[in-house]
Coordinates of C-alpha atoms and ligand atoms in Angstrom, one line a residue:
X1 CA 23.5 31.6 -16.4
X2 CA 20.1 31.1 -16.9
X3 CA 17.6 31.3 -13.6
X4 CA 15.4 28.1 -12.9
X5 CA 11.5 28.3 -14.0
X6 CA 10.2 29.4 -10.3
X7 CA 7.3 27.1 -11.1
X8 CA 9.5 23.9 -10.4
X9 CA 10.7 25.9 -7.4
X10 CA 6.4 25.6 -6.4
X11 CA 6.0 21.9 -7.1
X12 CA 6.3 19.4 -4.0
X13 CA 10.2 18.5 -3.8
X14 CA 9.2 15.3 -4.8
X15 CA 6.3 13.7 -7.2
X16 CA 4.5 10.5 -5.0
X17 CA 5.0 7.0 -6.4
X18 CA 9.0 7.6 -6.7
X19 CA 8.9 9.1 -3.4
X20 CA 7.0 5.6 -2.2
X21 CA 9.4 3.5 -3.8
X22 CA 12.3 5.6 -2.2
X23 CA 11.0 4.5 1.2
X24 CA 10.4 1.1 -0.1
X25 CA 14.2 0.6 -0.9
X26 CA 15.3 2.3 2.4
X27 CA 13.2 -0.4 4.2
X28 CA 14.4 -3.2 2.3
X29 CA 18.1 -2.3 3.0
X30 CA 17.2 -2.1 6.2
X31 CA 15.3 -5.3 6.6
X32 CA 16.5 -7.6 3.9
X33 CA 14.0 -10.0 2.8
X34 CA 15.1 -13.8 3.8
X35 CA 14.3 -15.8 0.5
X36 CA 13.3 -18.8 3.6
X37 CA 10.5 -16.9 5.3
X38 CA 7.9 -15.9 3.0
X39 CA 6.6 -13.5 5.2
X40 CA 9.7 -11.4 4.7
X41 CA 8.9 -10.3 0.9
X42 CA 7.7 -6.9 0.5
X43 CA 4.6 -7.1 -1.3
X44 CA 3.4 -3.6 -3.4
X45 CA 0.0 -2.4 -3.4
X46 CA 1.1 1.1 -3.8
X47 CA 1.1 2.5 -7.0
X48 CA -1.1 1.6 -9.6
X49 CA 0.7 -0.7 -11.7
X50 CA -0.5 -3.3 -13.6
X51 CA 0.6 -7.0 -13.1
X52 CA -1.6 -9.1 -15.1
X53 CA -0.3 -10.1 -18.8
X54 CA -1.8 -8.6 -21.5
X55 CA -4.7 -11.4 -23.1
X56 CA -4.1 -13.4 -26.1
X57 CA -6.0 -11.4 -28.9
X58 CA -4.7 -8.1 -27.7
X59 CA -1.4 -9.1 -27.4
X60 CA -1.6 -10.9 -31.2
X61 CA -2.9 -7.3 -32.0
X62 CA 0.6 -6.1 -31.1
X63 CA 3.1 -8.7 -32.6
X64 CA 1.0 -8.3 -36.0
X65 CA 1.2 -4.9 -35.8
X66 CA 4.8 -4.8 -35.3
X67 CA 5.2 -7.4 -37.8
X68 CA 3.9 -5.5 -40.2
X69 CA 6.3 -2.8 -40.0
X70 CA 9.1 -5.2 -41.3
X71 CA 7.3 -5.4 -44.7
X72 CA 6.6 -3.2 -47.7
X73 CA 2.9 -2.9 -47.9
X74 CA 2.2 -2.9 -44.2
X75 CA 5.2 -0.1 -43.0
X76 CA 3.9 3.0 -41.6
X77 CA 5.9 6.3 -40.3
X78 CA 4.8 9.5 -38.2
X79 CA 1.1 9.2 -37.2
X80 CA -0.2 11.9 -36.1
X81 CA -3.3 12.2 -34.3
X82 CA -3.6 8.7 -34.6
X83 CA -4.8 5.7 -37.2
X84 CA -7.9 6.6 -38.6
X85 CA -9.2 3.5 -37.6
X86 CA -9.1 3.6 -34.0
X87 CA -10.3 6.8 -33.7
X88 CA -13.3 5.4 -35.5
X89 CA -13.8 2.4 -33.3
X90 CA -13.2 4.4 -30.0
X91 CA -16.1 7.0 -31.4
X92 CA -18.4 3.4 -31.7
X93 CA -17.1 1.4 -28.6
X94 CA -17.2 4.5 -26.1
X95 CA -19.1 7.2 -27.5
X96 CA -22.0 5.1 -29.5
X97 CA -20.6 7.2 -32.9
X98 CA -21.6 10.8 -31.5
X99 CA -17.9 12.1 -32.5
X100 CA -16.2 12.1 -36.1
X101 CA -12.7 10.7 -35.8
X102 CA -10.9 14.2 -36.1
X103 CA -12.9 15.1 -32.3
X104 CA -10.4 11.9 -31.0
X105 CA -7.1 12.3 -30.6
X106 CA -5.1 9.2 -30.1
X107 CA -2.0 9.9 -27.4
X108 CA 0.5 8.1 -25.6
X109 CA -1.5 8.2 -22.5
X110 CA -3.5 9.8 -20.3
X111 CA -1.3 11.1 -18.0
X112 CA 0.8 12.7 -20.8
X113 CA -2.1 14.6 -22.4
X114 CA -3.6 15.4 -18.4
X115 CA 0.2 17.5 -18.8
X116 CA 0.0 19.0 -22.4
X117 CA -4.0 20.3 -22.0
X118 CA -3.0 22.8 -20.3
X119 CA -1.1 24.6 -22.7
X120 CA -4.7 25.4 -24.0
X121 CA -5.2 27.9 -21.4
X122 CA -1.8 28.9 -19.9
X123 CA -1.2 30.6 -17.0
X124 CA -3.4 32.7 -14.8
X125 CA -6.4 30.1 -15.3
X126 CA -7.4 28.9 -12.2
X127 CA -7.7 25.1 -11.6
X128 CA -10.4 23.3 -9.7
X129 CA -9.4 19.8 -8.6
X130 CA -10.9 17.4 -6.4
X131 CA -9.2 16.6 -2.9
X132 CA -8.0 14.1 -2.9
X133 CA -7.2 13.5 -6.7
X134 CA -4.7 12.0 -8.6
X135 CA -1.5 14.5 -8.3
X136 CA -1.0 15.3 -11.9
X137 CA -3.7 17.8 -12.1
X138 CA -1.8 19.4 -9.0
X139 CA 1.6 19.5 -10.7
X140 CA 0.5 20.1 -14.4
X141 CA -1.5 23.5 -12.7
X142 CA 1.3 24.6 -10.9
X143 CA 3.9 23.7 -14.0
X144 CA 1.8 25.8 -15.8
X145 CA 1.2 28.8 -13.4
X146 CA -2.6 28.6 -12.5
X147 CA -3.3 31.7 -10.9
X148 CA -5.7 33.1 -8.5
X149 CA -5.6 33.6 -4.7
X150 CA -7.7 30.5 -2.8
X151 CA -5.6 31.7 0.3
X152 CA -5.3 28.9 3.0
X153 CA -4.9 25.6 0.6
X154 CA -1.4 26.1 0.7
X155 CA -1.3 26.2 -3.7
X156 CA -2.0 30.0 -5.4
X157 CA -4.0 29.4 -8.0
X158 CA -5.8 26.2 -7.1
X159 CA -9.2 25.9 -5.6
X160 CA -9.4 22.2 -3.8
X161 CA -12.8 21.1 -3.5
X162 CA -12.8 18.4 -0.7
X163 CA -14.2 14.9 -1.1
X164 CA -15.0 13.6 2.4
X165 CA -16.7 11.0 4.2
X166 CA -19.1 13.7 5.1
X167 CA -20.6 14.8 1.3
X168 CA -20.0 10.7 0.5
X169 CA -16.7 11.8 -1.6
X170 CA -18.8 14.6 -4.1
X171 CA -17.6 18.0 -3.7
X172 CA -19.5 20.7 -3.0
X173 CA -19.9 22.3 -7.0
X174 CA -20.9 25.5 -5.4
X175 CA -17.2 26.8 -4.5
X176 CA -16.5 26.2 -8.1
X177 CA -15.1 29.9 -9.3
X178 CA -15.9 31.3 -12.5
X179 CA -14.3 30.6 -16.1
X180 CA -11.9 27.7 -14.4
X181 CA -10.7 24.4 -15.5
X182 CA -12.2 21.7 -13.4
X183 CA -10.6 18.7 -13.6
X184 CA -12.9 15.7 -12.3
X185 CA -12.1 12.4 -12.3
X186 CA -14.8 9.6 -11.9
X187 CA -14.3 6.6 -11.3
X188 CA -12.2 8.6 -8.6
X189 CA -8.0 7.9 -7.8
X190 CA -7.9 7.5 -5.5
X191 CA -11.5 7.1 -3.5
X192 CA -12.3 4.9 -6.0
X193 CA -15.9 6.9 -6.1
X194 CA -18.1 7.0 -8.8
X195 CA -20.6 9.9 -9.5
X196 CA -23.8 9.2 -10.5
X197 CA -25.5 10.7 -13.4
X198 CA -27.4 12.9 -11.4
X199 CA -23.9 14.4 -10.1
X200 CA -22.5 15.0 -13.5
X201 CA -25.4 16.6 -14.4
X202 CA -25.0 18.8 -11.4
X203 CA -21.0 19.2 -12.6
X204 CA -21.9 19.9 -16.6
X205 CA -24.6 22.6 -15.3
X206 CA -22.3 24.7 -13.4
X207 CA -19.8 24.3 -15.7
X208 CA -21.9 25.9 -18.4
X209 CA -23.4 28.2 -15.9
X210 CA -20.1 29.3 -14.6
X211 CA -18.1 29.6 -18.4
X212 CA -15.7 26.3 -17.0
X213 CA -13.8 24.1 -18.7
X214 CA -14.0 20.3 -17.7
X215 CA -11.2 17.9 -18.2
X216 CA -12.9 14.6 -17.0
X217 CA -10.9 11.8 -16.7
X218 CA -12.1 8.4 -17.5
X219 CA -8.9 6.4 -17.3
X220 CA -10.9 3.8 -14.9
X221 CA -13.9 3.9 -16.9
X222 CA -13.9 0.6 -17.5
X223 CA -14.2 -0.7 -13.9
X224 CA -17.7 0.7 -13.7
X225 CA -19.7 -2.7 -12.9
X226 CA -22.8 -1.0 -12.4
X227 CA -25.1 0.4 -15.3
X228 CA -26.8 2.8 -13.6
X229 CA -23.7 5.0 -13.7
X230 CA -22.4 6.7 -16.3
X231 CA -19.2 5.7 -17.7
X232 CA -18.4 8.7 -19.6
X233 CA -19.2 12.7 -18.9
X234 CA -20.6 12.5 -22.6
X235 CA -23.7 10.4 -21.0
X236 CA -24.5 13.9 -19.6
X237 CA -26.5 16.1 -22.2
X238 CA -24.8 19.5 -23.0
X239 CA -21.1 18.3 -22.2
X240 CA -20.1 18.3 -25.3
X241 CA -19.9 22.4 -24.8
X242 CA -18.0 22.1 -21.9
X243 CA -15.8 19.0 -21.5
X244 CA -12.3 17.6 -22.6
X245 CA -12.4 13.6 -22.0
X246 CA -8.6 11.7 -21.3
X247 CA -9.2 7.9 -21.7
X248 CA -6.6 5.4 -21.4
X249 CA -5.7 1.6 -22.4
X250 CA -3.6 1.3 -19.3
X251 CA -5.7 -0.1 -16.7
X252 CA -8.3 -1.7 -18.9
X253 CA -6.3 -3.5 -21.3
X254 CA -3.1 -3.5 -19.2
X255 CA -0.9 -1.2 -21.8
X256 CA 0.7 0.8 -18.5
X257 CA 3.8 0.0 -20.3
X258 CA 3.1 -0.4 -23.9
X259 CA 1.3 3.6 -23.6
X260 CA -1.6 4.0 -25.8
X261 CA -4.8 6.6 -24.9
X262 CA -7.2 9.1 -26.0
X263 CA -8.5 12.4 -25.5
X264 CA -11.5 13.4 -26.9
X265 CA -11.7 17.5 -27.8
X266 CA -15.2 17.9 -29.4
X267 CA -15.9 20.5 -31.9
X268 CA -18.7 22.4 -30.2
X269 CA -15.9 23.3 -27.6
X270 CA -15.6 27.0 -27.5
X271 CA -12.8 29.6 -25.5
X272 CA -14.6 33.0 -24.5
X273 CA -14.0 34.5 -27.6
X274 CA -15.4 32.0 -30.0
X275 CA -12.4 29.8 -31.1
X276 CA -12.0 26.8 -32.0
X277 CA -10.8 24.4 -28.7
X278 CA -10.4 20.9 -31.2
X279 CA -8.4 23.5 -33.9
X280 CA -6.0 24.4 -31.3
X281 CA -5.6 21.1 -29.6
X282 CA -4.9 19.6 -32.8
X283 CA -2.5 22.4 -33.4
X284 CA -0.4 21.9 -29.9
X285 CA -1.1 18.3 -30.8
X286 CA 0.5 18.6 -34.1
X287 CA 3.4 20.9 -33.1
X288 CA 5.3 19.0 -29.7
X289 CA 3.6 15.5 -30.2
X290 CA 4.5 12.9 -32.9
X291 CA 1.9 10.3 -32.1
X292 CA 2.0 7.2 -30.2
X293 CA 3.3 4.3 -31.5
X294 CA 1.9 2.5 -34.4
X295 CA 2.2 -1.1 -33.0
X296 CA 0.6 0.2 -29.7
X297 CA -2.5 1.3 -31.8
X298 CA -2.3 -1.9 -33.5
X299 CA -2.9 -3.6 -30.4
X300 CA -5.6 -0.5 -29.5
X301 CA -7.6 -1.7 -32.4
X302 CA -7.3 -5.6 -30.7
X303 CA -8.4 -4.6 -28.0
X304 CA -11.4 -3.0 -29.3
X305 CA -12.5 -5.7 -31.7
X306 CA -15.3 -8.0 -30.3
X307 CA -12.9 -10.5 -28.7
X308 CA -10.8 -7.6 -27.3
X309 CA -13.8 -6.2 -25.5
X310 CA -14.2 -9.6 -23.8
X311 CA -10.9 -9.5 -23.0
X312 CA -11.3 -6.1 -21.6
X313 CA -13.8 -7.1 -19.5
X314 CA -12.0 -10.5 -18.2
X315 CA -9.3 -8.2 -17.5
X316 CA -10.8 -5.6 -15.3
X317 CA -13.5 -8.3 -13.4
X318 CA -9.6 -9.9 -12.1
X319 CA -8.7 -6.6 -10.5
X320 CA -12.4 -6.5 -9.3
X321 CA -11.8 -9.4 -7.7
X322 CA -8.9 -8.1 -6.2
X323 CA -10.1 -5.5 -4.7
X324 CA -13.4 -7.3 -3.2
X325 CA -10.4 -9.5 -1.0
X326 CA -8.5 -6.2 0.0
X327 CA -11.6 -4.8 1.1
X328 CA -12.9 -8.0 2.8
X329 CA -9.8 -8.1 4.7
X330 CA -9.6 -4.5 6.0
X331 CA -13.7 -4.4 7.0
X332 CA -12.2 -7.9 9.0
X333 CA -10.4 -5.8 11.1
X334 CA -12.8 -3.2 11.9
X335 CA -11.1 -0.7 9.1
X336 CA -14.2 1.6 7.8
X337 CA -13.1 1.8 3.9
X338 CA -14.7 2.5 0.4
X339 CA -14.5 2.4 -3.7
X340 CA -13.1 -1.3 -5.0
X341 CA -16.2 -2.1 -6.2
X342 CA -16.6 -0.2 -9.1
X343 CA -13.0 0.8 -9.2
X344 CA -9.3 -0.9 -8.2
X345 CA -8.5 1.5 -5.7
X346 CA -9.5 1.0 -1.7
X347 CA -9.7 4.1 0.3
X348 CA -9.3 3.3 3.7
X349 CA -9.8 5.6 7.1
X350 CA -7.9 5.8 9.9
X351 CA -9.2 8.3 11.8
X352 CA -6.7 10.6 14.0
X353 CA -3.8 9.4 12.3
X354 CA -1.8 10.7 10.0
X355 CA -1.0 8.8 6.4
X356 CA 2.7 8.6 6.5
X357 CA 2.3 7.1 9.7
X358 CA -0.2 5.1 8.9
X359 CA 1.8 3.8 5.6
X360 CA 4.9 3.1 7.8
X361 CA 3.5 0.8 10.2
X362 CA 2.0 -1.3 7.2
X363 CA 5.2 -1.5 5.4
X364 CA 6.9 -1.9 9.1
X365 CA 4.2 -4.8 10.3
X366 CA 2.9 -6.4 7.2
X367 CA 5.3 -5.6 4.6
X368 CA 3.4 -3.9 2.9
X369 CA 3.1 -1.3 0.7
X370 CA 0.3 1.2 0.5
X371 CA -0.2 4.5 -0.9
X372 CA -0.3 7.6 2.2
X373 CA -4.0 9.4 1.6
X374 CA -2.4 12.9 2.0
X375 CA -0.3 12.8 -1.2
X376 CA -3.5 12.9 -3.1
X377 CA -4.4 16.2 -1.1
X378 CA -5.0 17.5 2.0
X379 CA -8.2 15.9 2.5
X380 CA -6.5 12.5 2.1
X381 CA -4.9 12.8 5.8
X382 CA -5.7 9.6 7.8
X383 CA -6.7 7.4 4.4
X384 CA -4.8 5.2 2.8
X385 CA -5.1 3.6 -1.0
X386 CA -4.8 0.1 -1.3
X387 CA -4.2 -0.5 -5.2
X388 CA -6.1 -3.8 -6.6
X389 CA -3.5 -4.2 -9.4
X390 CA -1.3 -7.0 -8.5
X391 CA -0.7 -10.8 -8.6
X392 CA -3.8 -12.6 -6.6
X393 CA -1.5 -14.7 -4.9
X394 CA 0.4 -11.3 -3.5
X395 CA -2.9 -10.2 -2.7
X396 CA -3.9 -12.7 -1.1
X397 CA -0.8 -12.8 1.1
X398 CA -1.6 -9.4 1.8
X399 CA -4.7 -9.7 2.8
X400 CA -3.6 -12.9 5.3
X401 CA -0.8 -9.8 6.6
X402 CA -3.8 -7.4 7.3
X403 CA -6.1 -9.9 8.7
X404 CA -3.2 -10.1 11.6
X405 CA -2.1 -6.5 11.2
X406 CA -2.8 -4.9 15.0
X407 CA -2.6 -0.9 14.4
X408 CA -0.7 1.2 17.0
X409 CA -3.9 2.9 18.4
X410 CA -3.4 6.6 19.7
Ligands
PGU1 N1 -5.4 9.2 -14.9 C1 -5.5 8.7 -13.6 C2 -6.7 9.1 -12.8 C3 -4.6 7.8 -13.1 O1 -4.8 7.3 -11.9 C4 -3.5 7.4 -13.9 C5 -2.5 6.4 -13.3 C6 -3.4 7.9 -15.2 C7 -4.3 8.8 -15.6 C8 -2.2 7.6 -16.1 O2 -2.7 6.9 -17.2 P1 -1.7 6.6 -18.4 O3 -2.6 6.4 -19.6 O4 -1.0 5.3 -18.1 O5 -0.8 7.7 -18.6 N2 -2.3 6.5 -11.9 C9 -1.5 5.5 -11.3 C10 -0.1 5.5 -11.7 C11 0.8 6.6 -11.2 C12 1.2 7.7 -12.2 O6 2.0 8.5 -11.8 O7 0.6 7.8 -13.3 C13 -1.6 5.7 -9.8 O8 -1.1 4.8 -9.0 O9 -2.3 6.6 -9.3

């Protein structure tokens, strides 16, 4: 027989989101919904799902480009690392031409590249993540065997920088250890914090100080409203010798299910001995990854021609909007909470309590489902994410649920 990989034996028994949605369908067996009281439907702001249909020119984008495969002259096979055009218009749209297309790598998704980046490294190279953070970097590091001895987080091998209330949810860089991976993701899941451009600059320096790695992800890039903030860690002079960037048309262009993104691995990118980081990627890229799917870059390039970008923007401004009611509605009743204002997620305090608590009361007294702060890390006890992705009028049923909500107080 052959012995399990102890690594899965390491992970949490279970990942979050299908752990929410467990306790979701143990509540509605419990307490069916009556289809005659409204107020009975369970209403998700939990995971960050999109809801919204995908707009007009974007979604044209991806009936031509699957129209095209039924002919001759338009069929295409195995892509790669991705059409040559889209890597081309994401180095214009997002990057303002600084990389040649073979620096972008076009993937399935963020999420899956987040997971195959660290084959770069292997095990034994200690990952610094921000707490709370978006689990995947978690998982992926302790999939992958990140090692070193941060005693007291409760994870070997990872080094938790807390985001708190207290530092305005930017770590303190100085714990950062040398020659690790930090992963950083701004617009932050799930605070919903963006750094500024001072902060990155902080982030790139000790990066290049320290011989670290960054893998910044940008997958909410797009919700960045205000210009003064930087919207990519390429803004930052000098990151190009020290940064991986994960992008994603998921949340802006709402392709959660269709899966299209991009990683950008720039040449300047260096290991300690001098080789190549883009050679490799495009190696591991090559070698366990056939491409993503032609008619979703068809619909990539949509969304990135000029009327794709306004859709882009329509897209994200009705999340916004989302998120200003869910906010509204907590602050209403006293509930100190930030991000949804340059980001869909709303990170809400509830001091003294703890999250799963905090989550089954909602779900309990409004129906509701949230997200419980300490699955993103153990800095996230007491919060709870409120996810902006969902139909208004659920939202704004929620938001009528909270107004009422009266929490158990300790
Ligand atoms: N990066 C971040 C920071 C994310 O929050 C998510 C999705 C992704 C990447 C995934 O991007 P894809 O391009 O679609 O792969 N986070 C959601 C969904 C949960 C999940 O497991 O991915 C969330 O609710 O946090």
């Amino acid at each position: 027989m052959i012995p399990r990989n102890p690594r899965l034996a390491a992970l949490k028994a279970g990942y979050l989101f299908p752990e929410i949605a467990k306790r979701r369908r143990e509540f509605a067996a419990a307490h069916p919904e009556d289809p005659r009281r409204p107020e009975t439907r369970i209403i998700s702001l939990g995971v960050g799902n999109t809801t919204e249909p995908i707009l007009p020119c974007i979604t044209e984008g991806l009936a031509e480009g699957a129209g095209k495969l039924g002919t001759a002259e338009g069929y295409s096979g195995y892509q790669d690392e991705g059409l040559p055009e889209l890597r081309k218009r994401i180095a214009d749209v997002f990057y303002r031409g600084a990389f040649s297309i073979d620096e972008i790598f076009i993937s399935d998704g963020a999420k899956c590249d987040i997971g195959r980046l660290q084959l770069l490294f292997g095990p034994g190279t200690p990952a610094v993540i921000q707490d709370p953070s978006y689990p995947v970097y978690v998982d992926g590091s302790v999939l992958i065997g990140a090692a070193g001895a941060w005693a007291g987080t409760g994870y070997t091998g990872i080094c938790y920088l807390p985001c708190t209330a207290e530092n305005n949810y930017f770590p303190d860089l100085s714990l950062v250890p040398e020659n690790a991976l930090i992963y950083f993701c701004s617009p932050n899941n799930p605070t919903g914090a963006v750094a500024s451009r001072e902060q990155l600059g902080t982030l790139v320096n000790i990066a290049r100080q320290r011989g670290c790695i960054i893998v910044f992800d940008a997958a909410y890039s797009e919700y960045i409203r205000n210009p003064a903030l930087p919207k990519t860690i390429y803004e930052i002079p000098g990151a190009g010798e020290c940064a991986i960037e994960v992008n994603s048309f998921s949340k802006p262009a709402g392709f959660t299910g269709v899966r299209l993104g991009w990683t950008v691995v720039p040449k300047e990118l260096r290991y300690e001995g001098g080789e190549s980081i883009n050679t490799d990627w495009s190696r591991i890229a090559s070698t366990i990854f056939n491409g993503a799917s032609n008619i979703a870059q068809a619909g990539g390039l949509a969304a990135l021609s000029e009327e794709g970008l306004k859709e882009i923007r329509r897209y994200c401004d009705f999340y916004l909007r989302n998120a200003a009611l869910i906010r509204g509605a907590l602050q209403k009743r006293g509930i100190s909470c930030v991000g949804g204002d340059n980001s869909p997620y709303i990170w809400a305090h509830f001091p003294g309590r703890d999250s799963w608590d905090i989550f089954t009361e909602i779900l309990e007294k409004c129906r509701l489902v949230s997200t419980p702060g300490s699955g993103f890390g153990p800095s996230g006890q007491s919060f709870i994410r409120f996810s902006a992705f969902g139909r208004l009028s659920d939202v704004e049923e929620a938001c009528r649920r909270l107004s009422a909500f009266r929490m158990t107080t300790n």
